């Protein structure tokens, strides 16, 4: 009889909380955030999918916390001794079981949306199925905490404050960076970040750092147990063995949660250090096999990521195809940079290193920057530019190989001239107008004719001693005044641009930093010519 009563009460509390308007709004908003942040243009692996689930978990988890707070507050205020044939301990157990179930269920919609079941794009990588339990675990822990807070602080002032403050904070954060500071904003941010860190301490799981999953799930289970223990302590209104047992168990759970949190932090640091050291071990996650495919260039990645190869090839193969055959053997291998931290921190993923062109870990198939980055690495390697060409170290400006590299970079673009303009706009230096004008003249000539000219005069064109003025004759193009005018306009749109003919060797920008009142000085040095 008692078991049936507990089950019936659990069902009742479950449906009550599940119909709570605050929970429904929070779940709906979390689903909307998940949907609006989704794009089929980004190539995804399972680690990134799990990260996306976790990133959007706080919205539904906050709703679960509030939905569980109200019945916890009700139990603390009124109880139900005369209405139900159950002890306070059993009533609270039914309430906690229902809250944990509702919290876990509330995270299902965002998890389903994160997996993008409607998309035909293949998700790369290997999934640890246990990782899918992390978002529901976040919701369950939040709901258990909601019951505990309701039991200890039954006033509705807290949920009213949260319901009022969070939307205002989100609106202020989303609308304007220039708005004046909102009173209490720092406190709200601090509370939000503490809650985030408590529920999600592991950092990123992408591309497949599954070794931290057991620790994360254990941590969430301990947090939920702490919430249940605190609620049970408050439910026992007399000093009794049951209350002492609840206190002891809660202290044990709290100690375990703190210990697990410390262990996860150390594990995350160890995993990152291992990856940045260029290693991938079983302690990080399942070690994937490397696979390669060769067209004009060789493309290497990891097993289950083969669906990404055609995207890289659409960016790199047109560049390689435009080059003389005798040059292609020396072109770099295109290699996935998702694993093993091959590139040094602080450098772009597309940089060349030891004859390898690394792809960015996050690639948007409809973004020109991704295609341009890989094409740039192939083009710079082809013309003999230094690996990891840094603008402050040296420049190709004024050399015949510079317009050749610019022409190569935009091969394969849907709109070559627009692609060139976008590429130049991101330069830290203002390129030579003559270089850009020569590249524009090349774009007006048939690709086949340019490739034939490259094959005839390649060695002279890529010689650092050959000036850009010689490039027109070697490539069979004439740089007209309209090319120079268009090039001057295009080259002047760089974010940070040197003035041509200036006397200073350096350009200094001084800008006030609003929060500190100090000035930020950025110095860009005019680079020397590459040799």
Coordinates of C-alpha atoms in Angstrom, one line a residue:
X1 CA 0.0 0.0 0.0
X2 CA 2.7 2.4 1.0
X3 CA 4.8 1.7 -2.2
X4 CA 1.7 2.3 -4.4
X5 CA 1.1 5.6 -2.6
X6 CA 4.7 6.7 -3.1
X7 CA 4.5 5.8 -6.8
X8 CA 1.2 7.7 -7.2
X9 CA 2.6 10.7 -5.5
X10 CA 5.8 10.6 -7.6
X11 CA 3.6 10.5 -10.8
X12 CA 1.5 13.4 -9.5
X13 CA 4.6 15.6 -8.7
X14 CA 6.2 14.6 -12.0
X15 CA 3.2 15.8 -14.1
X16 CA 2.8 18.9 -12.0
X17 CA 6.4 20.0 -12.5
X18 CA 6.4 19.0 -16.2
X19 CA 3.5 21.4 -16.8
X20 CA 5.1 24.3 -15.0
X21 CA 5.1 27.3 -17.3
X22 CA 8.5 28.4 -16.2
X23 CA 9.9 25.0 -17.2
X24 CA 8.2 25.0 -20.5
X25 CA 9.4 28.5 -21.3
X26 CA 13.0 27.6 -20.3
X27 CA 13.0 24.4 -22.4
X28 CA 11.5 26.3 -25.3
X29 CA 14.1 29.1 -25.1
X30 CA 16.9 26.5 -24.7
X31 CA 15.7 24.7 -27.8
X32 CA 15.5 28.0 -29.7
X33 CA 19.0 28.9 -28.7
X34 CA 20.2 25.4 -29.8
X35 CA 18.3 25.7 -33.1
X36 CA 19.5 29.3 -33.9
X37 CA 23.1 28.3 -33.2
X38 CA 23.0 25.3 -35.5
X39 CA 24.3 25.5 -39.0
X40 CA 24.7 22.8 -41.6
X41 CA 27.7 24.6 -43.0
X42 CA 29.9 23.7 -40.0
X43 CA 31.5 20.3 -40.3
X44 CA 30.8 18.6 -37.0
X45 CA 32.3 15.7 -35.0
X46 CA 30.7 14.0 -32.1
X47 CA 32.8 15.9 -29.5
X48 CA 31.5 19.2 -30.9
X49 CA 27.9 17.8 -30.8
X50 CA 28.2 17.0 -27.1
X51 CA 29.8 20.4 -26.4
X52 CA 26.8 22.0 -28.1
X53 CA 24.4 20.0 -25.9
X54 CA 26.3 21.1 -22.8
X55 CA 26.6 24.7 -23.9
X56 CA 22.9 25.1 -24.2
X57 CA 22.0 23.0 -21.1
X58 CA 21.9 25.9 -18.6
X59 CA 18.6 27.2 -20.0
X60 CA 16.5 24.1 -19.5
X61 CA 18.4 23.3 -16.3
X62 CA 17.5 26.7 -14.8
X63 CA 13.9 26.0 -15.7
X64 CA 14.1 22.6 -13.9
X65 CA 15.6 24.3 -10.9
X66 CA 12.7 26.7 -10.6
X67 CA 10.1 24.0 -11.4
X68 CA 11.5 21.9 -8.5
X69 CA 11.8 24.9 -6.2
X70 CA 8.1 25.5 -6.0
X71 CA 7.1 22.0 -4.7
X72 CA 10.0 22.1 -2.4
X73 CA 8.9 25.4 -1.0
X74 CA 5.3 24.1 -0.7
X75 CA 6.5 21.0 1.2
X76 CA 8.5 23.2 3.6
X77 CA 5.6 25.6 4.2
X78 CA 2.6 23.4 4.4
X79 CA 3.5 19.7 4.4
X80 CA 0.7 17.2 3.8
X81 CA 0.5 15.2 7.0
X82 CA -3.3 15.2 7.2
X83 CA -3.9 14.8 3.5
X84 CA -1.5 12.0 2.6
X85 CA -0.9 8.7 4.4
X86 CA 2.9 9.1 4.0
X87 CA 5.6 10.4 6.3
X88 CA 7.5 13.6 5.4
X89 CA 10.5 11.5 4.5
X90 CA 8.6 9.4 2.0
X91 CA 6.8 12.5 0.6
X92 CA 10.2 14.2 0.0
X93 CA 11.6 11.0 -1.6
X94 CA 8.7 11.0 -4.1
X95 CA 9.2 14.7 -4.8
X96 CA 13.0 14.3 -5.3
X97 CA 12.5 11.3 -7.6
X98 CA 10.0 13.2 -9.7
X99 CA 12.2 16.3 -9.8
X100 CA 15.3 14.4 -10.9
X101 CA 13.2 12.7 -13.7
X102 CA 11.8 16.1 -14.8
X103 CA 15.2 17.7 -14.8
X104 CA 16.7 14.9 -17.0
X105 CA 13.8 14.9 -19.4
X106 CA 13.9 18.7 -19.8
X107 CA 17.4 18.4 -21.4
X108 CA 16.2 15.9 -24.1
X109 CA 14.9 18.5 -26.7
X110 CA 18.2 20.4 -26.9
X111 CA 20.1 17.2 -27.1
X112 CA 18.1 16.0 -30.0
X113 CA 18.5 19.3 -31.8
X114 CA 22.2 19.3 -31.3
X115 CA 22.5 15.9 -33.1
X116 CA 20.8 17.5 -36.2
X117 CA 18.8 14.5 -37.2
X118 CA 17.4 16.4 -40.2
X119 CA 20.8 17.0 -41.7
X120 CA 22.3 14.6 -44.3
X121 CA 25.8 15.7 -43.3
X122 CA 27.8 12.9 -41.7
X123 CA 29.0 13.5 -38.1
X124 CA 32.6 12.6 -37.9
X125 CA 34.5 11.1 -35.0
X126 CA 33.6 8.4 -32.5
X127 CA 31.0 8.8 -29.9
X128 CA 31.1 7.6 -26.3
X129 CA 27.4 6.9 -25.7
X130 CA 27.9 7.7 -22.0
X131 CA 28.6 11.3 -23.0
X132 CA 24.9 11.7 -24.0
X133 CA 23.9 11.3 -20.4
X134 CA 25.8 14.4 -19.4
X135 CA 23.1 17.0 -20.3
X136 CA 20.3 15.0 -18.6
X137 CA 22.7 14.7 -15.6
X138 CA 23.0 18.5 -15.5
X139 CA 19.2 18.9 -15.5
X140 CA 18.8 16.2 -12.8
X141 CA 21.4 17.9 -10.5
X142 CA 19.8 21.3 -11.0
X143 CA 16.3 19.9 -10.2
X144 CA 17.6 18.3 -7.0
X145 CA 19.2 21.5 -6.0
X146 CA 15.9 23.3 -6.7
X147 CA 14.1 21.1 -4.2
X148 CA 16.8 21.6 -1.6
X149 CA 16.8 25.4 -2.0
X150 CA 13.0 25.4 -1.8
X151 CA 13.1 23.4 1.5
X152 CA 15.7 25.7 3.1
X153 CA 14.6 29.1 1.7
X154 CA 10.9 28.7 0.9
X155 CA 10.3 32.4 0.1
X156 CA 9.2 33.0 -3.5
X157 CA 11.4 36.1 -3.6
X158 CA 14.4 34.1 -4.9
X159 CA 12.6 32.6 -8.0
X160 CA 10.9 35.9 -8.6
X161 CA 14.3 37.6 -8.6
X162 CA 15.8 35.0 -10.9
X163 CA 12.9 35.2 -13.3
X164 CA 13.2 39.0 -13.5
X165 CA 17.0 39.4 -13.5
X166 CA 18.0 36.7 -16.0
X167 CA 16.0 37.9 -19.0
X168 CA 17.1 41.5 -18.3
X169 CA 20.7 40.4 -18.1
X170 CA 20.5 38.3 -21.3
X171 CA 18.8 41.2 -23.1
X172 CA 21.4 43.7 -22.0
X173 CA 24.2 41.3 -22.9
X174 CA 22.8 40.6 -26.4
X175 CA 21.8 44.2 -27.4
X176 CA 24.8 46.4 -26.8
X177 CA 28.4 46.4 -25.7
X178 CA 28.3 50.2 -25.5
X179 CA 25.5 50.4 -23.0
X180 CA 26.5 51.7 -19.5
X181 CA 27.2 49.1 -16.8
X182 CA 23.9 47.7 -15.3
X183 CA 23.9 47.8 -11.5
X184 CA 24.4 44.3 -10.1
X185 CA 25.5 43.0 -13.5
X186 CA 28.8 41.7 -12.1
X187 CA 27.1 39.8 -9.3
X188 CA 24.7 38.2 -11.8
X189 CA 27.6 37.2 -14.1
X190 CA 29.4 35.8 -11.1
X191 CA 26.5 33.7 -10.0
X192 CA 25.9 32.5 -13.5
X193 CA 29.6 31.5 -13.9
X194 CA 29.7 29.7 -10.6
X195 CA 26.7 27.7 -11.5
X196 CA 28.2 27.0 -14.9
X197 CA 31.4 25.8 -13.4
X198 CA 29.7 23.6 -10.8
X199 CA 27.6 21.8 -13.4
X200 CA 30.1 21.7 -16.3
X201 CA 33.7 21.7 -15.1
X202 CA 35.4 19.7 -17.9
X203 CA 35.8 22.2 -20.7
X204 CA 35.5 20.9 -24.3
X205 CA 35.0 17.3 -25.3
X206 CA 35.8 18.0 -28.9
X207 CA 37.1 16.2 -30.9
X208 CA 36.8 13.1 -28.7
X209 CA 38.2 13.6 -25.2
X210 CA 36.0 10.9 -23.7
X211 CA 38.3 10.0 -20.9
X212 CA 36.7 12.8 -18.8
X213 CA 33.1 11.5 -19.2
X214 CA 33.1 9.1 -16.2
X215 CA 34.4 11.8 -13.9
X216 CA 31.9 14.3 -15.2
X217 CA 28.9 11.9 -14.7
X218 CA 30.2 11.0 -11.3
X219 CA 30.5 14.6 -10.3
X220 CA 26.9 15.3 -11.5
X221 CA 25.6 12.3 -9.6
X222 CA 27.3 13.5 -6.4
X223 CA 25.9 17.0 -6.9
X224 CA 22.4 15.6 -7.2
X225 CA 23.0 13.5 -4.1
X226 CA 24.1 16.6 -2.2
X227 CA 20.9 18.3 -3.2
X228 CA 18.9 15.3 -2.1
X229 CA 20.8 15.1 1.2
X230 CA 20.2 18.8 2.0
X231 CA 16.5 18.4 1.4
X232 CA 16.3 15.3 3.6
X233 CA 18.2 17.1 6.4
X234 CA 15.6 19.9 6.3
X235 CA 12.7 17.5 6.2
X236 CA 13.8 15.9 9.4
X237 CA 12.5 18.5 11.9
X238 CA 13.8 16.7 15.0
X239 CA 17.2 15.6 16.0
X240 CA 17.2 12.0 15.2
X241 CA 19.4 9.2 13.9
X242 CA 17.8 9.7 10.4
X243 CA 18.8 13.4 10.4
X244 CA 22.3 12.6 11.6
X245 CA 22.6 9.9 8.9
X246 CA 21.5 12.5 6.3
X247 CA 24.0 15.0 7.6
X248 CA 26.8 12.4 7.4
X249 CA 25.8 11.2 3.9
X250 CA 25.6 14.8 2.7
X251 CA 29.0 15.6 4.0
X252 CA 30.4 12.5 2.4
X253 CA 28.7 13.4 -1.0
X254 CA 30.1 17.0 -0.7
X255 CA 33.6 15.7 -0.1
X256 CA 33.3 13.3 -3.0
X257 CA 32.0 16.1 -5.3
X258 CA 34.9 18.4 -4.4
X259 CA 37.4 15.6 -4.8
X260 CA 35.9 14.6 -8.2
X261 CA 36.0 18.3 -9.3
X262 CA 39.7 18.5 -8.4
X263 CA 40.3 15.3 -10.3
X264 CA 38.5 16.5 -13.4
X265 CA 40.4 19.7 -13.4
X266 CA 43.7 17.9 -13.2
X267 CA 42.6 15.5 -15.9
X268 CA 41.7 18.3 -18.2
X269 CA 45.0 20.0 -17.7
X270 CA 46.8 16.7 -18.4
X271 CA 44.8 16.1 -21.5
X272 CA 45.5 19.5 -22.9
X273 CA 49.2 19.3 -22.2
X274 CA 49.3 15.9 -23.9
X275 CA 47.6 17.3 -27.0
X276 CA 49.7 20.4 -27.2
X277 CA 52.8 18.2 -26.9
X278 CA 51.7 16.6 -30.2
X279 CA 50.7 13.2 -28.7
X280 CA 47.4 11.3 -28.7
X281 CA 47.3 8.5 -26.1
X282 CA 44.6 6.2 -24.8
X283 CA 44.5 8.3 -21.6
X284 CA 43.0 11.1 -23.8
X285 CA 40.5 9.0 -25.6
X286 CA 40.2 6.2 -28.2
X287 CA 43.3 6.6 -30.5
X288 CA 42.0 7.0 -34.1
X289 CA 43.7 5.5 -37.1
X290 CA 45.2 7.9 -39.7
X291 CA 43.9 7.6 -43.2
X292 CA 45.2 9.3 -46.4
X293 CA 43.9 10.0 -49.8
X294 CA 45.9 11.3 -52.8
X295 CA 44.7 13.4 -55.7
X296 CA 47.1 16.1 -56.9
X297 CA 47.8 16.7 -53.2
X298 CA 47.8 14.2 -50.4
X299 CA 45.1 14.6 -47.8
X300 CA 45.5 12.9 -44.4
X301 CA 43.2 12.8 -41.4
X302 CA 41.7 10.3 -39.0
X303 CA 39.4 7.4 -39.4
X304 CA 35.7 8.4 -39.6
X305 CA 36.7 11.9 -40.8
X306 CA 36.9 10.9 -44.5
X307 CA 33.7 12.9 -45.2
X308 CA 35.7 16.0 -44.6
X309 CA 38.3 15.3 -47.3
X310 CA 36.2 16.5 -50.3
X311 CA 35.7 19.9 -48.6
X312 CA 39.4 20.4 -48.2
X313 CA 39.9 19.2 -51.8
X314 CA 37.5 21.8 -53.2
X315 CA 39.7 24.4 -51.6
X316 CA 43.2 23.1 -52.4
X317 CA 42.9 21.1 -55.6
X318 CA 42.2 24.2 -57.9
X319 CA 45.4 25.8 -56.6
X320 CA 47.5 22.7 -57.2
X321 CA 45.9 22.2 -60.7
X322 CA 46.9 25.7 -61.8
X323 CA 50.6 25.0 -61.0
X324 CA 53.2 23.5 -63.4
X325 CA 53.4 19.7 -63.0
X326 CA 57.1 19.9 -62.1
X327 CA 56.2 22.0 -59.0
X328 CA 53.4 19.8 -57.6
X329 CA 55.7 17.2 -56.1
X330 CA 57.0 19.7 -53.6
X331 CA 53.6 20.9 -52.4
X332 CA 52.6 20.3 -48.8
X333 CA 50.4 17.5 -47.5
X334 CA 47.0 18.7 -46.3
X335 CA 46.5 17.3 -42.8
X336 CA 43.7 17.5 -40.2
X337 CA 44.6 19.6 -37.2
X338 CA 41.8 18.3 -35.1
X339 CA 43.9 16.0 -33.1
X340 CA 47.3 16.0 -31.5
X341 CA 47.8 19.8 -31.4
X342 CA 50.2 19.8 -34.4
X343 CA 50.1 23.6 -34.7
X344 CA 51.6 25.9 -32.1
X345 CA 49.2 27.8 -29.9
X346 CA 48.8 31.4 -31.2
X347 CA 49.3 30.5 -34.9
X348 CA 46.5 30.1 -37.4
X349 CA 45.6 26.5 -38.1
X350 CA 46.2 27.1 -41.9
X351 CA 49.9 27.9 -41.3
X352 CA 52.5 25.8 -42.9
X353 CA 54.8 23.7 -40.7
X354 CA 57.4 21.2 -41.8
X355 CA 55.9 20.9 -45.2
X356 CA 52.3 20.3 -43.9
X357 CA 49.3 22.6 -44.4
X358 CA 46.9 22.2 -41.5
X359 CA 43.2 22.7 -41.8
X360 CA 41.2 24.6 -39.2
X361 CA 39.4 22.4 -36.7
X362 CA 36.1 24.2 -37.3
X363 CA 35.4 24.6 -41.0
X364 CA 32.4 26.4 -42.4
X365 CA 31.7 25.1 -45.9
X366 CA 30.0 28.3 -46.9
X367 CA 32.6 30.6 -45.4
X368 CA 35.2 32.1 -47.7
X369 CA 37.8 32.5 -44.9
X370 CA 38.1 28.7 -44.5
X371 CA 38.7 28.1 -48.2
X372 CA 41.0 31.0 -48.5
X373 CA 43.1 29.9 -45.5
X374 CA 43.9 26.5 -46.9
X375 CA 44.4 27.9 -50.4
X376 CA 46.8 30.5 -49.0
X377 CA 48.9 27.8 -47.4
X378 CA 49.2 25.9 -50.7
X379 CA 50.0 29.0 -52.7
X380 CA 52.6 30.4 -50.3
X381 CA 54.3 27.0 -50.2
X382 CA 54.3 26.9 -54.0
X383 CA 56.0 30.2 -54.5
X384 CA 58.6 29.5 -51.9
X385 CA 57.4 31.8 -49.1
X386 CA 58.7 31.1 -45.7
X387 CA 56.7 28.7 -43.6
X388 CA 54.4 30.5 -41.1
X389 CA 54.8 33.7 -43.1
X390 CA 54.3 36.5 -40.5
X391 CA 53.6 40.0 -41.7
X392 CA 56.0 41.5 -39.1
X393 CA 58.8 39.2 -40.3
X394 CA 58.8 39.7 -44.0
X395 CA 56.6 40.4 -47.0
X396 CA 56.3 39.4 -50.6
X397 CA 55.3 42.9 -51.6
X398 CA 57.2 44.2 -54.7
X399 CA 58.2 40.7 -55.8
X400 CA 56.8 39.0 -59.0
X401 CA 55.7 36.0 -57.0
X402 CA 53.3 38.1 -54.9
X403 CA 50.6 38.6 -57.6
X404 CA 51.2 34.9 -58.6
X405 CA 50.3 33.9 -55.0
X406 CA 47.3 36.2 -55.0
X407 CA 46.0 34.7 -58.2
X408 CA 46.5 31.2 -56.9
X409 CA 44.8 31.9 -53.6
X410 CA 41.5 32.8 -55.3
X411 CA 41.4 29.8 -57.7
X412 CA 38.3 27.8 -56.9
X413 CA 36.4 30.7 -55.5
X414 CA 32.9 31.4 -56.7
X415 CA 33.7 35.0 -57.2
X416 CA 37.5 35.4 -57.6
X417 CA 37.6 39.2 -57.4
X418 CA 35.4 39.4 -54.3
X419 CA 37.5 36.6 -52.7
X420 CA 40.6 38.6 -53.4
X421 CA 39.1 41.7 -51.9
X422 CA 38.0 39.9 -48.8
X423 CA 41.5 38.3 -48.4
X424 CA 43.2 41.6 -48.7
X425 CA 40.8 43.3 -46.2
X426 CA 42.1 41.0 -43.5
X427 CA 45.8 41.9 -44.1
X428 CA 47.7 43.6 -41.3
X429 CA 49.7 45.6 -43.9
X430 CA 48.6 47.5 -46.9
X431 CA 49.8 45.5 -50.0
X432 CA 51.5 47.1 -52.9
X433 CA 49.0 48.5 -55.4
X434 CA 51.1 47.3 -58.2
X435 CA 51.0 43.7 -56.9
X436 CA 47.2 43.8 -56.5
X437 CA 46.8 45.4 -59.9
X438 CA 48.9 42.6 -61.6
X439 CA 46.7 40.0 -59.8
X440 CA 43.5 41.8 -61.1
X441 CA 44.9 41.7 -64.7
X442 CA 45.6 38.0 -64.3
X443 CA 42.0 37.4 -63.2
X444 CA 40.8 38.8 -66.5
X445 CA 42.9 36.4 -68.6
X446 CA 41.8 32.8 -69.1
X447 CA 43.0 30.4 -66.4
X448 CA 44.6 28.1 -69.0
X449 CA 46.6 30.9 -70.5
X450 CA 47.9 32.0 -67.1
X451 CA 48.9 28.4 -66.2
X452 CA 50.8 28.1 -69.5
X453 CA 52.7 31.3 -68.7
X454 CA 53.5 30.0 -65.2
X455 CA 54.8 26.8 -66.7
X456 CA 57.1 28.7 -69.1
X457 CA 58.5 31.2 -66.6
X458 CA 58.0 29.6 -63.2
X459 CA 61.6 29.7 -61.9
X460 CA 62.0 33.4 -62.8
X461 CA 58.6 34.4 -61.4
X462 CA 59.2 32.8 -58.0
X463 CA 62.8 34.2 -57.7
X464 CA 62.7 36.8 -54.9
X465 CA 65.0 39.0 -57.0
X466 CA 62.4 39.3 -59.8
X467 CA 60.5 42.6 -59.3
X468 CA 56.8 42.9 -59.7
X469 CA 57.3 45.2 -62.7
X470 CA 58.7 42.2 -64.6
X471 CA 55.7 40.0 -63.8
X472 CA 53.4 41.5 -66.4
X473 CA 55.8 40.6 -69.3
X474 CA 56.4 37.1 -68.0
X475 CA 52.7 36.4 -67.5
X476 CA 51.5 38.1 -70.7
X477 CA 49.3 40.7 -69.1
X478 CA 49.3 44.5 -69.2
X479 CA 48.5 46.4 -66.0
X480 CA 46.2 49.3 -67.1
X481 CA 45.5 52.5 -65.1
X482 CA 42.0 51.1 -64.3
X483 CA 43.7 48.1 -62.6
X484 CA 45.9 50.5 -60.6
X485 CA 42.9 52.5 -59.5
X486 CA 40.9 49.5 -58.5
X487 CA 43.9 48.0 -56.7
X488 CA 44.6 51.2 -54.7
X489 CA 41.0 51.2 -53.5
X490 CA 41.0 47.5 -52.7
X491 CA 44.4 47.6 -50.9
X492 CA 43.3 50.5 -48.8
X493 CA 40.5 48.6 -47.2
X494 CA 42.7 46.6 -44.9
X495 CA 41.7 46.6 -41.2
X496 CA 45.2 47.9 -40.3
X497 CA 46.8 49.6 -43.3
X498 CA 50.1 51.5 -43.7
X499 CA 50.1 54.7 -45.6
X500 CA 52.0 54.4 -48.8
X501 CA 55.0 56.7 -49.0
X502 CA 55.0 57.4 -45.3
X503 CA 58.2 58.2 -43.6
X504 CA 57.6 56.2 -40.4
X505 CA 58.8 52.7 -40.2
X506 CA 56.0 51.8 -37.8
X507 CA 52.4 52.7 -37.5
X508 CA 51.1 53.2 -34.0
X509 CA 47.4 53.1 -33.0
X510 CA 46.4 54.4 -29.6
X511 CA 43.0 53.5 -28.3
X512 CA 41.4 54.1 -25.0
X513 CA 40.2 51.0 -23.1
X514 CA 36.8 51.9 -21.6
X515 CA 36.8 49.7 -18.5
X516 CA 40.3 50.6 -17.3
X517 CA 40.6 54.2 -18.6
X518 CA 44.1 53.4 -19.8
X519 CA 45.3 53.4 -23.4
X520 CA 46.1 50.4 -25.5
X521 CA 48.9 50.9 -27.9
X522 CA 49.3 48.6 -30.9
X523 CA 52.5 48.9 -32.9
X524 CA 52.7 47.3 -36.4
X525 CA 56.2 47.2 -37.9
X526 CA 56.7 47.5 -41.6
X527 CA 58.2 44.2 -42.6
X528 CA 61.3 43.6 -44.7
X529 CA 61.1 41.9 -48.1
X530 CA 61.2 38.0 -48.0
X531 CA 64.3 36.4 -49.5

